[in-house]
PDB file of N, CA, C and O in Angstrom:
ATOM      1  N   MET A   1     275.420  81.614 117.549  1.00  0.00           N
ATOM      2  CA  MET A   1     275.127  80.609 118.553  1.00  0.00           C
ATOM      3  C   MET A   1     276.347  80.342 119.431  1.00  0.00           C
ATOM      4  O   MET A   1     276.215  80.012 120.587  1.00  0.00           O
ATOM      5  N   GLU A   2     277.528  80.511 118.849  1.00  0.00           N
ATOM      6  CA  GLU A   2     278.749  80.295 119.623  1.00  0.00           C
ATOM      7  C   GLU A   2     278.864  81.294 120.775  1.00  0.00           C
ATOM      8  O   GLU A   2     279.367  80.958 121.849  1.00  0.00           O
ATOM      9  N   PHE A   3     278.379  82.516 120.541  1.00  0.00           N
ATOM     10  CA  PHE A   3     278.408  83.521 121.599  1.00  0.00           C
ATOM     11  C   PHE A   3     277.578  83.079 122.802  1.00  0.00           C
ATOM     12  O   PHE A   3     277.990  83.266 123.948  1.00  0.00           O
ATOM     13  N   MET A   4     276.408  82.496 122.538  1.00  0.00           N
ATOM     14  CA  MET A   4     275.552  82.048 123.636  1.00  0.00           C
ATOM     15  C   MET A   4     276.219  80.918 124.429  1.00  0.00           C
ATOM     16  O   MET A   4     276.116  80.875 125.655  1.00  0.00           O
ATOM     17  N   ILE A   5     276.897  80.021 123.740  1.00  0.00           N
ATOM     18  CA  ILE A   5     277.602  78.924 124.415  1.00  0.00           C
ATOM     19  C   ILE A   5     278.741  79.479 125.266  1.00  0.00           C
ATOM     20  O   ILE A   5     278.938  79.057 126.421  1.00  0.00           O
ATOM     21  N   ASP A   6     279.480  80.442 124.725  1.00  0.00           N
ATOM     22  CA  ASP A   6     280.559  81.067 125.489  1.00  0.00           C
ATOM     23  C   ASP A   6     280.016  81.828 126.695  1.00  0.00           C
ATOM     24  O   ASP A   6     280.611  81.783 127.776  1.00  0.00           O
ATOM     25  N   LEU A   7     278.915  82.532 126.507  1.00  0.00           N
ATOM     26  CA  LEU A   7     278.306  83.273 127.609  1.00  0.00           C
ATOM     27  C   LEU A   7     277.850  82.332 128.706  1.00  0.00           C
ATOM     28  O   LEU A   7     278.080  82.578 129.891  1.00  0.00           O
ATOM     29  N   TRP A   8     277.206  81.227 128.323  1.00  0.00           N
ATOM     30  CA  TRP A   8     276.753  80.252 129.316  1.00  0.00           C
ATOM     31  C   TRP A   8     277.950  79.637 130.051  1.00  0.00           C
ATOM     32  O   TRP A   8     277.927  79.453 131.266  1.00  0.00           O
ATOM     33  N   GLY A   9     279.021  79.336 129.329  1.00  0.00           N
ATOM     34  CA  GLY A   9     280.227  78.800 129.965  1.00  0.00           C
ATOM     35  C   GLY A   9     280.820  79.784 130.954  1.00  0.00           C
ATOM     36  O   GLY A   9     281.265  79.393 132.042  1.00  0.00           O
ATOM     37  N   PHE A  10     280.837  81.056 130.604  1.00  0.00           N
ATOM     38  CA  PHE A  10     281.338  82.098 131.512  1.00  0.00           C
ATOM     39  C   PHE A  10     280.485  82.179 132.770  1.00  0.00           C
ATOM     40  O   PHE A  10     281.015  82.223 133.885  1.00  0.00           O
ATOM     41  N   LEU A  11     279.167  82.205 132.588  1.00  0.00           N
ATOM     42  CA  LEU A  11     278.275  82.314 133.746  1.00  0.00           C
ATOM     43  C   LEU A  11     278.393  81.089 134.651  1.00  0.00           C
ATOM     44  O   LEU A  11     278.372  81.214 135.881  1.00  0.00           O
ATOM     45  N   LYS A  12     278.513  79.927 134.063  1.00  0.00           N
ATOM     46  CA  LYS A  12     278.579  78.692 134.832  1.00  0.00           C
ATOM     47  C   LYS A  12     279.917  78.577 135.569  1.00  0.00           C
ATOM     48  O   LYS A  12     279.943  78.202 136.740  1.00  0.00           O
ATOM     49  N   GLU A  13     280.989  78.933 134.902  1.00  0.00           N
ATOM     50  CA  GLU A  13     282.315  78.778 135.504  1.00  0.00           C
ATOM     51  C   GLU A  13     282.534  79.767 136.646  1.00  0.00           C
ATOM     52  O   GLU A  13     283.128  79.424 137.669  1.00  0.00           O
ATOM     53  N   ARG A  14     282.056  80.983 136.489  1.00  0.00           N
ATOM     54  CA  ARG A  14     282.307  82.013 137.491  1.00  0.00           C
ATOM     55  C   ARG A  14     281.143  82.224 138.453  1.00  0.00           C
ATOM     56  O   ARG A  14     281.161  83.157 139.237  1.00  0.00           O
ATOM     57  N   LYS A  15     280.125  81.381 138.363  1.00  0.00           N
ATOM     58  CA  LYS A  15     278.953  81.426 139.253  1.00  0.00           C
ATOM     59  C   LYS A  15     278.282  82.800 139.236  1.00  0.00           C
ATOM     60  O   LYS A  15     277.976  83.384 140.260  1.00  0.00           O
ATOM     61  N   LYS A  16     278.064  83.324 138.041  1.00  0.00           N
ATOM     62  CA  LYS A  16     277.443  84.638 137.863  1.00  0.00           C
ATOM     63  C   LYS A  16     276.011  84.499 137.354  1.00  0.00           C
ATOM     64  O   LYS A  16     275.578  85.225 136.475  1.00  0.00           O
ATOM     65  N   PHE A  17     275.265  83.580 137.936  1.00  0.00           N
ATOM     66  CA  PHE A  17     273.899  83.333 137.465  1.00  0.00           C
ATOM     67  C   PHE A  17     272.974  84.517 137.732  1.00  0.00           C
ATOM     68  O   PHE A  17     271.923  84.625 137.117  1.00  0.00           O
ATOM     69  N   TRP A  18     273.369  85.413 138.633  1.00  0.00           N
ATOM     70  CA  TRP A  18     272.541  86.586 138.899  1.00  0.00           C
ATOM     71  C   TRP A  18     272.517  87.538 137.705  1.00  0.00           C
ATOM     72  O   TRP A  18     271.667  88.437 137.636  1.00  0.00           O
ATOM     73  N   LEU A  19     273.409  87.352 136.736  1.00  0.00           N
ATOM     74  CA  LEU A  19     273.407  88.190 135.535  1.00  0.00           C
ATOM     75  C   LEU A  19     272.326  87.793 134.529  1.00  0.00           C
ATOM     76  O   LEU A  19     271.972  88.583 133.659  1.00  0.00           O
ATOM     77  N   LEU A  20     271.796  86.571 134.640  1.00  0.00           N
ATOM     78  CA  LEU A  20     270.799  86.108 133.671  1.00  0.00           C
ATOM     79  C   LEU A  20     269.552  86.991 133.614  1.00  0.00           C
ATOM     80  O   LEU A  20     269.109  87.330 132.511  1.00  0.00           O
ATOM     81  N   PRO A  21     268.944  87.394 134.746  1.00  0.00           N
ATOM     82  CA  PRO A  21     267.769  88.279 134.634  1.00  0.00           C
ATOM     83  C   PRO A  21     268.094  89.636 134.009  1.00  0.00           C
ATOM     84  O   PRO A  21     267.285  90.183 133.265  1.00  0.00           O
ATOM     85  N   ILE A  22     269.285  90.144 134.272  1.00  0.00           N
ATOM     86  CA  ILE A  22     269.684  91.429 133.696  1.00  0.00           C
ATOM     87  C   ILE A  22     269.836  91.302 132.183  1.00  0.00           C
ATOM     88  O   ILE A  22     269.347  92.151 131.421  1.00  0.00           O
ATOM     89  N   ILE A  23     270.491  90.243 131.739  1.00  0.00           N
ATOM     90  CA  ILE A  23     270.683  90.022 130.306  1.00  0.00           C
ATOM     91  C   ILE A  23     269.340  89.809 129.612  1.00  0.00           C
ATOM     92  O   ILE A  23     269.091  90.353 128.536  1.00  0.00           O
ATOM     93  N   ALA A  24     268.464  89.030 130.243  1.00  0.00           N
ATOM     94  CA  ALA A  24     267.144  88.771 129.648  1.00  0.00           C
ATOM     95  C   ALA A  24     266.339  90.067 129.530  1.00  0.00           C
ATOM     96  O   ALA A  24     265.684  90.306 128.503  1.00  0.00           O
ATOM     97  N   THR A  25     266.375  90.904 130.560  1.00  0.00           N
ATOM     98  CA  THR A  25     265.644  92.173 130.525  1.00  0.00           C
ATOM     99  C   THR A  25     266.179  93.080 129.417  1.00  0.00           C
ATOM    100  O   THR A  25     265.400  93.693 128.682  1.00  0.00           O
ATOM    101  N   LEU A  26     267.484  93.160 129.284  1.00  0.00           N
ATOM    102  CA  LEU A  26     268.065  93.985 128.231  1.00  0.00           C
ATOM    103  C   LEU A  26     267.690  93.470 126.842  1.00  0.00           C
ATOM    104  O   LEU A  26     267.416  94.265 125.938  1.00  0.00           O
ATOM    105  N   LEU A  27     267.692  92.154 126.679  1.00  0.00           N
ATOM    106  CA  LEU A  27     267.296  91.585 125.384  1.00  0.00           C
ATOM    107  C   LEU A  27     265.833  91.861 125.068  1.00  0.00           C
ATOM    108  O   LEU A  27     265.485  92.175 123.919  1.00  0.00           O
ATOM    109  N   ILE A  28     264.963  91.773 126.063  1.00  0.00           N
ATOM    110  CA  ILE A  28     263.537  92.038 125.845  1.00  0.00           C
ATOM    111  C   ILE A  28     263.316  93.495 125.462  1.00  0.00           C
ATOM    112  O   ILE A  28     262.601  93.798 124.506  1.00  0.00           O
ATOM    113  N   PHE A  29     263.924  94.416 126.207  1.00  0.00           N
ATOM    114  CA  PHE A  29     263.759  95.834 125.882  1.00  0.00           C
ATOM    115  C   PHE A  29     264.368  96.169 124.523  1.00  0.00           C
ATOM    116  O   PHE A  29     263.803  96.945 123.755  1.00  0.00           O
ATOM    117  N   GLY A  30     265.527  95.596 124.211  1.00  0.00           N
ATOM    118  CA  GLY A  30     266.148  95.834 122.909  1.00  0.00           C
ATOM    119  C   GLY A  30     265.279  95.328 121.771  1.00  0.00           C
ATOM    120  O   GLY A  30     265.100  96.010 120.772  1.00  0.00           O
ATOM    121  N   GLY A  31     264.734  94.133 121.926  1.00  0.00           N
ATOM    122  CA  GLY A  31     263.840  93.587 120.907  1.00  0.00           C
ATOM    123  C   GLY A  31     262.574  94.406 120.764  1.00  0.00           C
ATOM    124  O   GLY A  31     262.086  94.625 119.652  1.00  0.00           O
ATOM    125  N   LEU A  32     262.050  94.872 121.883  1.00  0.00           N
ATOM    126  CA  LEU A  32     260.844  95.698 121.854  1.00  0.00           C
ATOM    127  C   LEU A  32     261.090  97.005 121.117  1.00  0.00           C
ATOM    128  O   LEU A  32     260.265  97.435 120.301  1.00  0.00           O
ATOM    129  N   ILE A  33     262.215  97.616 121.356  1.00  0.00           N
ATOM    130  CA  ILE A  33     262.540  98.875 120.681  1.00  0.00           C
ATOM    131  C   ILE A  33     262.748  98.650 119.185  1.00  0.00           C
ATOM    132  O   ILE A  33     262.281  99.431 118.355  1.00  0.00           O
ATOM    133  N   VAL A  34     263.423  97.572 118.825  1.00  0.00           N
ATOM    134  CA  VAL A  34     263.669  97.292 117.404  1.00  0.00           C
ATOM    135  C   VAL A  34     262.358  96.986 116.680  1.00  0.00           C
ATOM    136  O   VAL A  34     262.118  97.478 115.575  1.00  0.00           O
ATOM    137  N   LEU A  35     261.506  96.184 117.296  1.00  0.00           N
ATOM    138  CA  LEU A  35     260.265  95.784 116.634  1.00  0.00           C
ATOM    139  C   LEU A  35     259.250  96.918 116.510  1.00  0.00           C
ATOM    140  O   LEU A  35     258.439  96.925 115.591  1.00  0.00           O
ATOM    141  N   THR A  36     259.281  97.870 117.429  1.00  0.00           N
ATOM    142  CA  THR A  36     258.279  98.937 117.415  1.00  0.00           C
ATOM    143  C   THR A  36     258.870 100.283 117.005  1.00  0.00           C
ATOM    144  O   THR A  36     258.256 101.315 117.246  1.00  0.00           O
ATOM    145  N   SER A  37     260.039 100.278 116.395  1.00  0.00           N
ATOM    146  CA  SER A  37     260.681 101.553 116.069  1.00  0.00           C
ATOM    147  C   SER A  37     259.906 102.353 115.021  1.00  0.00           C
ATOM    148  O   SER A  37     260.002 103.572 115.000  1.00  0.00           O
ATOM    149  N   GLY A  38     259.143 101.717 114.184  1.00  0.00           N
ATOM    150  CA  GLY A  38     258.435 102.442 113.139  1.00  0.00           C
ATOM    151  C   GLY A  38     256.944 102.555 113.378  1.00  0.00           C
ATOM    152  O   GLY A  38     256.212 102.971 112.494  1.00  0.00           O
ATOM    153  N   THR A  39     256.474 102.216 114.549  1.00  0.00           N
ATOM    154  CA  THR A  39     255.039 102.228 114.794  1.00  0.00           C
ATOM    155  C   THR A  39     254.640 103.387 115.703  1.00  0.00           C
ATOM    156  O   THR A  39     255.478 104.149 116.173  1.00  0.00           O
ATOM    157  N   ALA A  40     253.362 103.477 115.981  1.00  0.00           N
ATOM    158  CA  ALA A  40     252.850 104.534 116.852  1.00  0.00           C
ATOM    159  C   ALA A  40     253.151 104.242 118.320  1.00  0.00           C
ATOM    160  O   ALA A  40     252.990 105.119 119.162  1.00  0.00           O
ATOM    161  N   ILE A  41     253.600 103.049 118.632  1.00  0.00           N
ATOM    162  CA  ILE A  41     253.913 102.699 120.019  1.00  0.00           C
ATOM    163  C   ILE A  41     255.268 103.261 120.439  1.00  0.00           C
ATOM    164  O   ILE A  41     255.524 103.445 121.623  1.00  0.00           O
ATOM    165  N   ALA A  42     256.132 103.550 119.493  1.00  0.00           N
ATOM    166  CA  ALA A  42     257.498 103.981 119.777  1.00  0.00           C
ATOM    167  C   ALA A  42     257.584 105.175 120.731  1.00  0.00           C
ATOM    168  O   ALA A  42     258.399 105.140 121.659  1.00  0.00           O
ATOM    169  N   PRO A  43     256.799 106.237 120.577  1.00  0.00           N
ATOM    170  CA  PRO A  43     256.920 107.359 121.529  1.00  0.00           C
ATOM    171  C   PRO A  43     256.620 106.952 122.967  1.00  0.00           C
ATOM    172  O   PRO A  43     257.225 107.482 123.903  1.00  0.00           O
ATOM    173  N   PHE A  44     255.737 106.006 123.166  1.00  0.00           N
ATOM    174  CA  PHE A  44     255.415 105.580 124.525  1.00  0.00           C
ATOM    175  C   PHE A  44     256.543 104.747 125.124  1.00  0.00           C
ATOM    176  O   PHE A  44     256.794 104.802 126.324  1.00  0.00           O
ATOM    177  N   ILE A  45     257.237 103.988 124.293  1.00  0.00           N
ATOM    178  CA  ILE A  45     258.371 103.191 124.787  1.00  0.00           C
ATOM    179  C   ILE A  45     259.531 104.096 125.135  1.00  0.00           C
ATOM    180  O   ILE A  45     260.193 103.914 126.158  1.00  0.00           O
ATOM    181  N   TYR A  46     259.784 105.105 124.325  1.00  0.00           N
ATOM    182  CA  TYR A  46     260.926 105.977 124.579  1.00  0.00           C
ATOM    183  C   TYR A  46     260.717 106.823 125.834  1.00  0.00           C
ATOM    184  O   TYR A  46     261.686 107.257 126.431  1.00  0.00           O
ATOM    185  N   THR A  47     259.483 107.039 126.256  1.00  0.00           N
ATOM    186  CA  THR A  47     259.270 107.784 127.495  1.00  0.00           C
ATOM    187  C   THR A  47     259.653 106.970 128.720  1.00  0.00           C
ATOM    188  O   THR A  47     259.875 107.546 129.789  1.00  0.00           O
ATOM    189  N   LEU A  48     259.769 105.660 128.586  1.00  0.00           N
ATOM    190  CA  LEU A  48     260.213 104.834 129.706  1.00  0.00           C
ATOM    191  C   LEU A  48     261.666 105.074 130.040  1.00  0.00           C
ATOM    192  O   LEU A  48     262.093 104.882 131.162  1.00  0.00           O
ATOM    193  N   PHE A  49     262.439 105.503 129.061  1.00  0.00           N
ATOM    194  CA  PHE A  49     263.869 105.708 129.268  1.00  0.00           C
ATOM    195  C   PHE A  49     264.177 107.171 129.431  1.00  0.00           C
ATOM    196  O   PHE A  49     265.169 107.632 129.646  1.00  0.00           O
TER     197      PHE A  49
END
């Protein structure tokens, strides 16, 4: 949780709010890959990359 507080402080102090959508997208794709790594959906996800 400390990492999230530090990240928010960095974004707020340096006015880098445009990074939030990029970080959110990476987290969503990372979670999707981790959650579906052992299922039949995995080959379809890997074709996106």
